C-alpha positions as a LaTeX table, in Angstrom:
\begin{tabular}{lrrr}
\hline
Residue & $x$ (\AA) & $y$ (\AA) & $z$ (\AA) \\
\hline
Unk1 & 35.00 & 62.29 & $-24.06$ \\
Unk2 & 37.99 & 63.98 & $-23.31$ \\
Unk3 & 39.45 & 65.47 & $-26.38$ \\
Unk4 & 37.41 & 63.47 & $-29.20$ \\
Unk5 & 34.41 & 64.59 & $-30.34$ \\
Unk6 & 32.57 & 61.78 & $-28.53$ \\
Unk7 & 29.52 & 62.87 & $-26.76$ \\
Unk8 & 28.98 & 60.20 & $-24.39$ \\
Unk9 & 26.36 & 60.02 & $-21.81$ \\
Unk10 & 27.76 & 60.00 & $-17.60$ \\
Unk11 & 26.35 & 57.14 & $-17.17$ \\
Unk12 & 27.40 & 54.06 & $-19.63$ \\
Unk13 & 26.22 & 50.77 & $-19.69$ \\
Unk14 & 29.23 & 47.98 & $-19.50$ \\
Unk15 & 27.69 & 44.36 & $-21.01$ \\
Unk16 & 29.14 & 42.30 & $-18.50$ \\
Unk17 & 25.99 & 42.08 & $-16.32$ \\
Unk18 & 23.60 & 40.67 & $-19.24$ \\
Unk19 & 26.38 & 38.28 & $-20.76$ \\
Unk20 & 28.39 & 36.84 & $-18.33$ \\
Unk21 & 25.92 & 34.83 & $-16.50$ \\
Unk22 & 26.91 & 36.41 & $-12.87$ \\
Unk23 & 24.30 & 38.74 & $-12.86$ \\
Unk24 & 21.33 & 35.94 & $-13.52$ \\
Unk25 & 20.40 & 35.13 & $-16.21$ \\
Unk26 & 19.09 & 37.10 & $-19.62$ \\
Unk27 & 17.60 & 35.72 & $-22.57$ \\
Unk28 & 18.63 & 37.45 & $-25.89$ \\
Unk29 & 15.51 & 39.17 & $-25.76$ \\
Unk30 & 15.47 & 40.35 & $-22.15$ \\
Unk31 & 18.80 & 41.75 & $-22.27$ \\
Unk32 & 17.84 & 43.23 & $-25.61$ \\
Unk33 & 14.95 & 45.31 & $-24.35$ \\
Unk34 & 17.06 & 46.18 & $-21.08$ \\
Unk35 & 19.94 & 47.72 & $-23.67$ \\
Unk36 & 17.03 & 49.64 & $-25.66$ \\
Unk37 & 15.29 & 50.47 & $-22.69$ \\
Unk38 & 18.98 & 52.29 & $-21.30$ \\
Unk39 & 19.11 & 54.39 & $-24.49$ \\
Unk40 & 15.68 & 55.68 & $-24.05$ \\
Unk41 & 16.73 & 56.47 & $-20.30$ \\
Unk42 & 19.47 & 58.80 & $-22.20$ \\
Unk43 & 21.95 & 55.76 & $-21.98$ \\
Unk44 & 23.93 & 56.39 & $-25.44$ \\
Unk45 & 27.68 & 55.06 & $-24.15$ \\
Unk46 & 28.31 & 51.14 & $-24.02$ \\
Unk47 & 30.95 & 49.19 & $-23.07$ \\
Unk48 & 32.05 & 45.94 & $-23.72$ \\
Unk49 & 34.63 & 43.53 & $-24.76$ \\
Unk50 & 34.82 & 39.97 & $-26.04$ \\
Unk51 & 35.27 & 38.25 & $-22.60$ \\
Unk52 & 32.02 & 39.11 & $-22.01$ \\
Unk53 & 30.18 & 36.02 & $-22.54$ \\
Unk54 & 32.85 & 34.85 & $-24.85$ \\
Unk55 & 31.31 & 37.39 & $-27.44$ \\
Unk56 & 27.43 & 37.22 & $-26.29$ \\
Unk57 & 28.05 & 40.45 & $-25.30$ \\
Unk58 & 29.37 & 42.34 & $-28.72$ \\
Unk59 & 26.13 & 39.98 & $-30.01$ \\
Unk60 & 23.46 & 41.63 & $-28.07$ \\
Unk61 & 25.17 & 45.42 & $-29.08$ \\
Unk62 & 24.63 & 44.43 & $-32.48$ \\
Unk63 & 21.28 & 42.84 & $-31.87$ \\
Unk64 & 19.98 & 45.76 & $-30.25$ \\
Unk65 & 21.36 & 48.89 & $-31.94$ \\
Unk66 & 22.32 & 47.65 & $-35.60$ \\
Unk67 & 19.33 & 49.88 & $-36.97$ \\
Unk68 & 20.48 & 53.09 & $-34.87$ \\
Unk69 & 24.09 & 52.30 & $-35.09$ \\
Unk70 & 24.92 & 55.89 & $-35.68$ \\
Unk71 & 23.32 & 56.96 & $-32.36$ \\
Unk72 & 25.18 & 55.03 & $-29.66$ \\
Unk73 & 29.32 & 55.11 & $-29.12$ \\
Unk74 & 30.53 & 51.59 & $-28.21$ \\
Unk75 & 34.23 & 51.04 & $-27.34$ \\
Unk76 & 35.52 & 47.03 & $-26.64$ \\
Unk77 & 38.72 & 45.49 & $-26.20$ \\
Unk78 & 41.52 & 43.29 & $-27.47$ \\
Unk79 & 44.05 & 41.25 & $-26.00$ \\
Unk80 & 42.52 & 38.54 & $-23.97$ \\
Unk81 & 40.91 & 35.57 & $-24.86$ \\
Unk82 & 40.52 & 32.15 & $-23.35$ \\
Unk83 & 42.21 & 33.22 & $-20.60$ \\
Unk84 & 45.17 & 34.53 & $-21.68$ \\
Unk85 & 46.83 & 37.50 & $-23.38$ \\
Unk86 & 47.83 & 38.47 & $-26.76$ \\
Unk87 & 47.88 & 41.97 & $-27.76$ \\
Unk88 & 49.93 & 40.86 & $-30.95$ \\
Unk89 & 49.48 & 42.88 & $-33.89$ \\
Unk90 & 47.69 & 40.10 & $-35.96$ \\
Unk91 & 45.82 & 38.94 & $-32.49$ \\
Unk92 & 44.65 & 42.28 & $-32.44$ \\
Unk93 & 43.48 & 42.58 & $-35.93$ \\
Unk94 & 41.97 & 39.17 & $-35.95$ \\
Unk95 & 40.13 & 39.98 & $-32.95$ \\
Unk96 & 38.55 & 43.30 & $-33.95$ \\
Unk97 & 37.19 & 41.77 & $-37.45$ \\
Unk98 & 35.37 & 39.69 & $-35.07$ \\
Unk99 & 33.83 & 42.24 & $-33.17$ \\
Unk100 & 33.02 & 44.04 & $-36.50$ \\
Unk101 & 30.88 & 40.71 & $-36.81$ \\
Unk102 & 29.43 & 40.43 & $-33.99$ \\
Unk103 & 28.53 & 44.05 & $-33.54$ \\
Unk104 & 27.05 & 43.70 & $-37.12$ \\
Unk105 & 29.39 & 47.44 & $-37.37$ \\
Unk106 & 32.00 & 48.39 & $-40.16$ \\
Unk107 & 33.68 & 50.41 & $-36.59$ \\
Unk108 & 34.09 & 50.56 & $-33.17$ \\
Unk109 & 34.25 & 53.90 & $-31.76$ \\
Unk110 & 36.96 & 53.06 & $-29.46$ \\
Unk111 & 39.03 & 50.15 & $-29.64$ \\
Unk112 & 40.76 & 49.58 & $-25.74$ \\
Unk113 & 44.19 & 47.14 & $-24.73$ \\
Unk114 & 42.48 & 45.18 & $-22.36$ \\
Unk115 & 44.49 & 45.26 & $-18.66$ \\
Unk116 & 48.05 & 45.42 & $-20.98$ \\
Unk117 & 50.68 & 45.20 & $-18.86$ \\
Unk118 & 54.09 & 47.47 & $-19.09$ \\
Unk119 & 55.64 & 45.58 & $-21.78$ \\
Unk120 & 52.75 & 46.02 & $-23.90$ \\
Unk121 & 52.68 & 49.51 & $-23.06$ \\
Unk122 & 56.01 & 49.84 & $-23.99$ \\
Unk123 & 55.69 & 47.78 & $-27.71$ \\
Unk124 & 55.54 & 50.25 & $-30.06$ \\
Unk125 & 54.00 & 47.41 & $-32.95$ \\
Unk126 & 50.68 & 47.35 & $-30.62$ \\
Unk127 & 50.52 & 51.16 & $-30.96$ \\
Unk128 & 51.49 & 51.27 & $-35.03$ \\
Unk129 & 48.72 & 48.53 & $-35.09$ \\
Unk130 & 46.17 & 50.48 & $-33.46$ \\
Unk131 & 47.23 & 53.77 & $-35.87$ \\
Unk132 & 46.36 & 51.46 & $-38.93$ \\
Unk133 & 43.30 & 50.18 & $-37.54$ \\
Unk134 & 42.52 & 53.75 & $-37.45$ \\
Unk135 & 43.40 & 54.84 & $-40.77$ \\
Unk136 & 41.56 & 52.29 & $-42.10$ \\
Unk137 & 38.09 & 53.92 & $-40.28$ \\
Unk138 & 38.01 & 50.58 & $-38.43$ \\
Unk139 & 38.06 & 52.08 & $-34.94$ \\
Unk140 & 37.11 & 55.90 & $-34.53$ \\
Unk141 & 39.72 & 55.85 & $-31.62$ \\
Unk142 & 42.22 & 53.49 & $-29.66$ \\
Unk143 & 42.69 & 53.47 & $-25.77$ \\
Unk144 & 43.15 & 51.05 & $-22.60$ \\
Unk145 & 41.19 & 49.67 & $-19.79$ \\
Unk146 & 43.84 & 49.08 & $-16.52$ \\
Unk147 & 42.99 & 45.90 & $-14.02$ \\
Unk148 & 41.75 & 44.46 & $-13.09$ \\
Unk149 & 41.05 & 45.63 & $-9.90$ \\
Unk150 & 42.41 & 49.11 & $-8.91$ \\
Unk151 & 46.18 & 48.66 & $-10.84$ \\
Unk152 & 48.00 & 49.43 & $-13.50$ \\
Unk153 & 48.79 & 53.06 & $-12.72$ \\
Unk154 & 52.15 & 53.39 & $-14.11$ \\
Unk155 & 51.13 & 51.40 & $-17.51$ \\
Unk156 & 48.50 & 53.89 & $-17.45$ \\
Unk157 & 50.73 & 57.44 & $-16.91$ \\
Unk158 & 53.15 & 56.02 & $-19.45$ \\
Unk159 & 50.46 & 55.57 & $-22.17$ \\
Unk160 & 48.90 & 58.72 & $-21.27$ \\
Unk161 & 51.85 & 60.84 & $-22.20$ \\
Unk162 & 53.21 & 59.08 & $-24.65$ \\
Unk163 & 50.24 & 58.14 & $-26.71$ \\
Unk164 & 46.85 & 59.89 & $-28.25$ \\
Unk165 & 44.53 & 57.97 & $-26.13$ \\
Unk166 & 40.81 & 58.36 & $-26.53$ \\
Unk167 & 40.41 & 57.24 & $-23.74$ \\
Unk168 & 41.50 & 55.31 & $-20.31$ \\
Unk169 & 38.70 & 53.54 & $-18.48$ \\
Unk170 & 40.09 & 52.40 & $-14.78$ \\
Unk171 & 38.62 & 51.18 & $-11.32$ \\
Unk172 & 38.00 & 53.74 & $-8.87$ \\
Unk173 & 35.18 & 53.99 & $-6.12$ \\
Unk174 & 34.67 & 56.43 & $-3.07$ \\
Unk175 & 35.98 & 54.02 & $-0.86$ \\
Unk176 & 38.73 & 52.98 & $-3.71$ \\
Unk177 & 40.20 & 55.82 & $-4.42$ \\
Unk178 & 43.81 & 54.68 & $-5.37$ \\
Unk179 & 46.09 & 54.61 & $-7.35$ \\
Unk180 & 43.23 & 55.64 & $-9.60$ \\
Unk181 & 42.94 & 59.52 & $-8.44$ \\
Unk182 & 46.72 & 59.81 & $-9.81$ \\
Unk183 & 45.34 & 59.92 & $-13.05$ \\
Unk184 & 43.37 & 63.00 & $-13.02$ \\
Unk185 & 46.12 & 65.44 & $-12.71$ \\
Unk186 & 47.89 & 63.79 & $-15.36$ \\
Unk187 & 44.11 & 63.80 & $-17.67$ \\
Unk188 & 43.43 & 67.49 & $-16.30$ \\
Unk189 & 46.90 & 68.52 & $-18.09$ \\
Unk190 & 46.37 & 66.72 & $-21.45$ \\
Unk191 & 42.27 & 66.73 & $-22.09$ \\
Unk192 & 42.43 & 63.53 & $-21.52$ \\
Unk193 & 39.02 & 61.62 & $-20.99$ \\
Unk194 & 38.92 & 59.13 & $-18.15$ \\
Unk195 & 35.68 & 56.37 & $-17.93$ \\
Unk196 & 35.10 & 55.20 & $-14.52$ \\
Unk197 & 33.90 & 51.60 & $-14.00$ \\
Unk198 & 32.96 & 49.60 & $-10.65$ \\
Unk199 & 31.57 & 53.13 & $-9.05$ \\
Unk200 & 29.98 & 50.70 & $-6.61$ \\
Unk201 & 32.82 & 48.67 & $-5.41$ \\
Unk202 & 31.58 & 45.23 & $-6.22$ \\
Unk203 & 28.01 & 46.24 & $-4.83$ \\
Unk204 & 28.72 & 47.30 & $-1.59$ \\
Unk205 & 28.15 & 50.92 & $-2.16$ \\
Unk206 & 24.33 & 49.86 & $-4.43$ \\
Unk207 & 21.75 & 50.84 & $-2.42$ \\
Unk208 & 20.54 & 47.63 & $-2.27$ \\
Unk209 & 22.32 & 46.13 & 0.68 \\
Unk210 & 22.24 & 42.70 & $-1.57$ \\
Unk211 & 23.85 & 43.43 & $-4.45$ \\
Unk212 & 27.02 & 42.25 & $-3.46$ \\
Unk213 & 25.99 & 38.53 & $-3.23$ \\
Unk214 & 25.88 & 39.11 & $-6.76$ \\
Unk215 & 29.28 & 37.57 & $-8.44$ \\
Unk216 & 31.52 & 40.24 & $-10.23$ \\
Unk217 & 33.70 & 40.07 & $-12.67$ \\
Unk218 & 37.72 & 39.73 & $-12.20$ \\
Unk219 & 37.57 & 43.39 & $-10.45$ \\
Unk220 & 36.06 & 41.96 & $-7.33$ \\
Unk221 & 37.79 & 38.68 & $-7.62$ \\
Unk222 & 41.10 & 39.68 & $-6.64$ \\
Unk223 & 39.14 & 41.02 & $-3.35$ \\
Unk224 & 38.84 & 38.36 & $-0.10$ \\
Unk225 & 35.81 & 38.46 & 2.12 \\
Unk226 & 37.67 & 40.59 & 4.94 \\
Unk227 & 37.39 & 43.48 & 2.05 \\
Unk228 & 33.73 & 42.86 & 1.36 \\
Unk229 & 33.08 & 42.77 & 5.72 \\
Unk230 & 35.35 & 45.67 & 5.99 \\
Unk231 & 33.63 & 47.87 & 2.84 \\
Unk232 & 30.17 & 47.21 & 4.11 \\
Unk233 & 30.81 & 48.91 & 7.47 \\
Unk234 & 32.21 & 51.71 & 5.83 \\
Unk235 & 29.40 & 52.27 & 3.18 \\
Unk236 & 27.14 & 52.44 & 6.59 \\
Unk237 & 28.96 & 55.59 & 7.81 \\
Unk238 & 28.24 & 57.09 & 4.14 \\
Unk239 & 25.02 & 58.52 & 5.31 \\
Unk240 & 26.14 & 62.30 & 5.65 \\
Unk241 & 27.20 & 62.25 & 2.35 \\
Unk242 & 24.11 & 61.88 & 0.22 \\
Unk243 & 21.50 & 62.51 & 3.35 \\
Unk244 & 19.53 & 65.81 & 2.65 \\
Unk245 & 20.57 & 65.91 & $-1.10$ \\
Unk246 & 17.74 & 64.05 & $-2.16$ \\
Unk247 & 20.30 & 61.15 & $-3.69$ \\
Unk248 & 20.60 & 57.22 & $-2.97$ \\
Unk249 & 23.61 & 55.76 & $-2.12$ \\
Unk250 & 24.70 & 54.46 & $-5.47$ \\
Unk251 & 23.29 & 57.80 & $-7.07$ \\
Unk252 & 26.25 & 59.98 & $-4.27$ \\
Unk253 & 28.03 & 57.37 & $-5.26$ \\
Unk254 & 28.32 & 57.73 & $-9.53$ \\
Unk255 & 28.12 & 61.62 & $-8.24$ \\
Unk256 & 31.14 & 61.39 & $-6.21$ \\
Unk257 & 33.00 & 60.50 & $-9.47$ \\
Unk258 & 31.37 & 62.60 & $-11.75$ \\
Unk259 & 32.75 & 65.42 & $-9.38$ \\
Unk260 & 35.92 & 65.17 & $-11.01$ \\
Unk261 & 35.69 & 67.46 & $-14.19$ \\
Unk262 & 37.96 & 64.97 & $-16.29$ \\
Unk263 & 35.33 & 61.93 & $-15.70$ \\
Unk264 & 33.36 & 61.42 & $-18.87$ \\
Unk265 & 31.42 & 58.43 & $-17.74$ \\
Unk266 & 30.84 & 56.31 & $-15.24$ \\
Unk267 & 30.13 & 52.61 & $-15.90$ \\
Unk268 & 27.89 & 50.84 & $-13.16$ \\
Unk269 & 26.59 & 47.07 & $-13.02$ \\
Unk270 & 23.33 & 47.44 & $-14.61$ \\
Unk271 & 21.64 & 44.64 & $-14.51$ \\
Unk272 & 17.64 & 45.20 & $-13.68$ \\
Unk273 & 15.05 & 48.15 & $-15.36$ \\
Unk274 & 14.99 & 50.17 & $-11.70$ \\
Unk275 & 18.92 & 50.97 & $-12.39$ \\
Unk276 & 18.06 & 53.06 & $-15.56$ \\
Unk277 & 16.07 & 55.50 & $-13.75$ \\
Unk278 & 17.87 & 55.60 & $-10.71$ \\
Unk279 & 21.47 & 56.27 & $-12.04$ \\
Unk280 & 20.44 & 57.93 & $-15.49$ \\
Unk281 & 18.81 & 60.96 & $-13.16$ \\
Unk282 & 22.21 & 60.99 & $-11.23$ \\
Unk283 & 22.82 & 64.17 & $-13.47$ \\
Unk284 & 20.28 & 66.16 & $-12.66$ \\
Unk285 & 21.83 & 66.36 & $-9.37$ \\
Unk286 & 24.64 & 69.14 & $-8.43$ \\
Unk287 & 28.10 & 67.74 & $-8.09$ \\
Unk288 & 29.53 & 67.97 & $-5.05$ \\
Unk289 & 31.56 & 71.44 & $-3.91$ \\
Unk290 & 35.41 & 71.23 & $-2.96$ \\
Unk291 & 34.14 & 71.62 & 0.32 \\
Unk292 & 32.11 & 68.41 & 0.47 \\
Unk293 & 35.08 & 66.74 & $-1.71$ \\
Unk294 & 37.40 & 68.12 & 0.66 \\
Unk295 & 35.90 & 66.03 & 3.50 \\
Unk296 & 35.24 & 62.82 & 1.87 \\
Unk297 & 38.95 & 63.19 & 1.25 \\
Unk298 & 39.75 & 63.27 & 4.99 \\
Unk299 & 37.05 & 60.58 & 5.70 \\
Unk300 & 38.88 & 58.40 & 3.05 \\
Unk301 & 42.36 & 59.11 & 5.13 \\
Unk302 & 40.60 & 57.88 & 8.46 \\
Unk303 & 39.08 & 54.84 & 6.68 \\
Unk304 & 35.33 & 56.34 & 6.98 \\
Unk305 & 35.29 & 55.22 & 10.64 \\
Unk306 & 36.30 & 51.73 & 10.27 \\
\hline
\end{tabular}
């Protein structure tokens, strides 16, 4: 991942589908088996935070990998809670011990602001706070996840420069593609690692045509039905990109992203056993060549025919 010495896998696993309810629903033991059944598929990256399922999700981490702890890399979050932010230094200490709990882990291998906004960026305690949490061997490394939805680009240029992120995980999709490709250049020039999550834009670009009934989480919320009509008709005209290469539509899609050489993983809804074959062989594919990039570029300019 970027420049830390965390190998993840391209394809991570984000808990909101098994804890949140919006996915269906998942025992303990079903979403248990799913998680174990991901790091089998070569699945070793996991993301999470404590909104998910107002901790279920941080549970069923711990519940599933407190015996191979060593082998997976999990990063969460701090900041939001009951619907409402605090990225305080003692919020954010308080907070992680939870997690620590819950995960049933002495760390966290990277410890994200979740969706801070400039002022937050700009509070230096929040960073000295992270730097302890740190020292202590609390968290291996601190970052931010930007939202929701496809924002917080300039929170997220400021940080990058000014800070040693391990990471930045943001929104970006093929048919998304700002202001979230204005990070790369900036990650290109510092080594810094980006994670990619809603590759699929909500579910309209899953190869199953209803995935998109399927609630999301805040990303797709901000969205009105207009978007959703206007995606789907452009995820039709997709065809040329993945026909001939052997690849689904939400495999090109997860490729499209993993194109771009400062992507160290992509984070799709995974929320039923098919998805761990389907996007864990998304690397055995080539990425696409400038050329092809080149033209999806274009296509993106002329709204994909819509």
């Amino acid at each position: 991942m970027g420049k830390t010495e965390l190998a993840v896998s391209e394809v991570g696993f984000g808990l909101w589908t098994l804890a949140s309810g919006r996915w269906g629903s998942f025992t303990d033991e079903r979403a248990v088996d799913l998680l174990r059944k991901a790091y089998d598929a070569g699945i070793n990256y996991y993301d999470v935070a404590p909104t998910d399922g107002d901790g279920r999700g941080e549970h069923l981490l711990g519940q599933a990998f407190r015996d191979r702890r060593e082998l997976v890399i999990i990063s969460s979050k701090v900041g939001r809670a009951a619907g409402r932010a605090d990225f305080t230094p003692a919020s954010i200490r308080a907070s992680l011990e939870k997690t620590l709990d819950r995960l049933a882990s002495s760390y966290v291998d990277v410890l994200q602001l979740h969706y801070p906004d400039a002022a937050t960026v700009a509070n230096a305690a929040v960073w000295e706070a992270l730097k302890d949490l740190k020292t202590e061997g609390k968290i291996r490394y601190y970052g931010i996840a930007l939202g929701p939805g496809p924002g917080g680009l300039e929170e997220g240029r400021a940080a990058m420069r000014k800070y040693d992120l391990g990471s930045i995980q943001t929104y970006y999709n093929i048919l998304e593609e700002e202001p979230g490709r204005k990070f790369f250049p900036v990650a290109l020039e510092i080594a810094q690692g980006m994670v990619i999550r809603a590759p699929h834009a909500g579910g309209v670009l899953e190869s199953d045509p209803n995935a998109v009934q399927f609630p999301a989480d805040g990303d797709l919320q901000v969205k009105d039905s207009a978007w959703v009509d206007r995606s789907r008709k452009q995820a039709n005209n997709l065809g040329w990109i993945y026909e001939g290469k052997g690849m689904t539509l939400s495999q090109a899609a997860i490729k499209f992203i993993l194109s771009e050489e400062t992507v160290a993983s992509v984070i799709p809804n995974i929320y039923r056993e098919e998805h761990l074959s389907e996007y864990s062989a998304v690397s055995d594919f080539e990425s696409f060549t400038q050329v092809e990039l080149g033209e999806i570029a274009e296509q993106f300019r002329r709204g994909f025919g819509v």
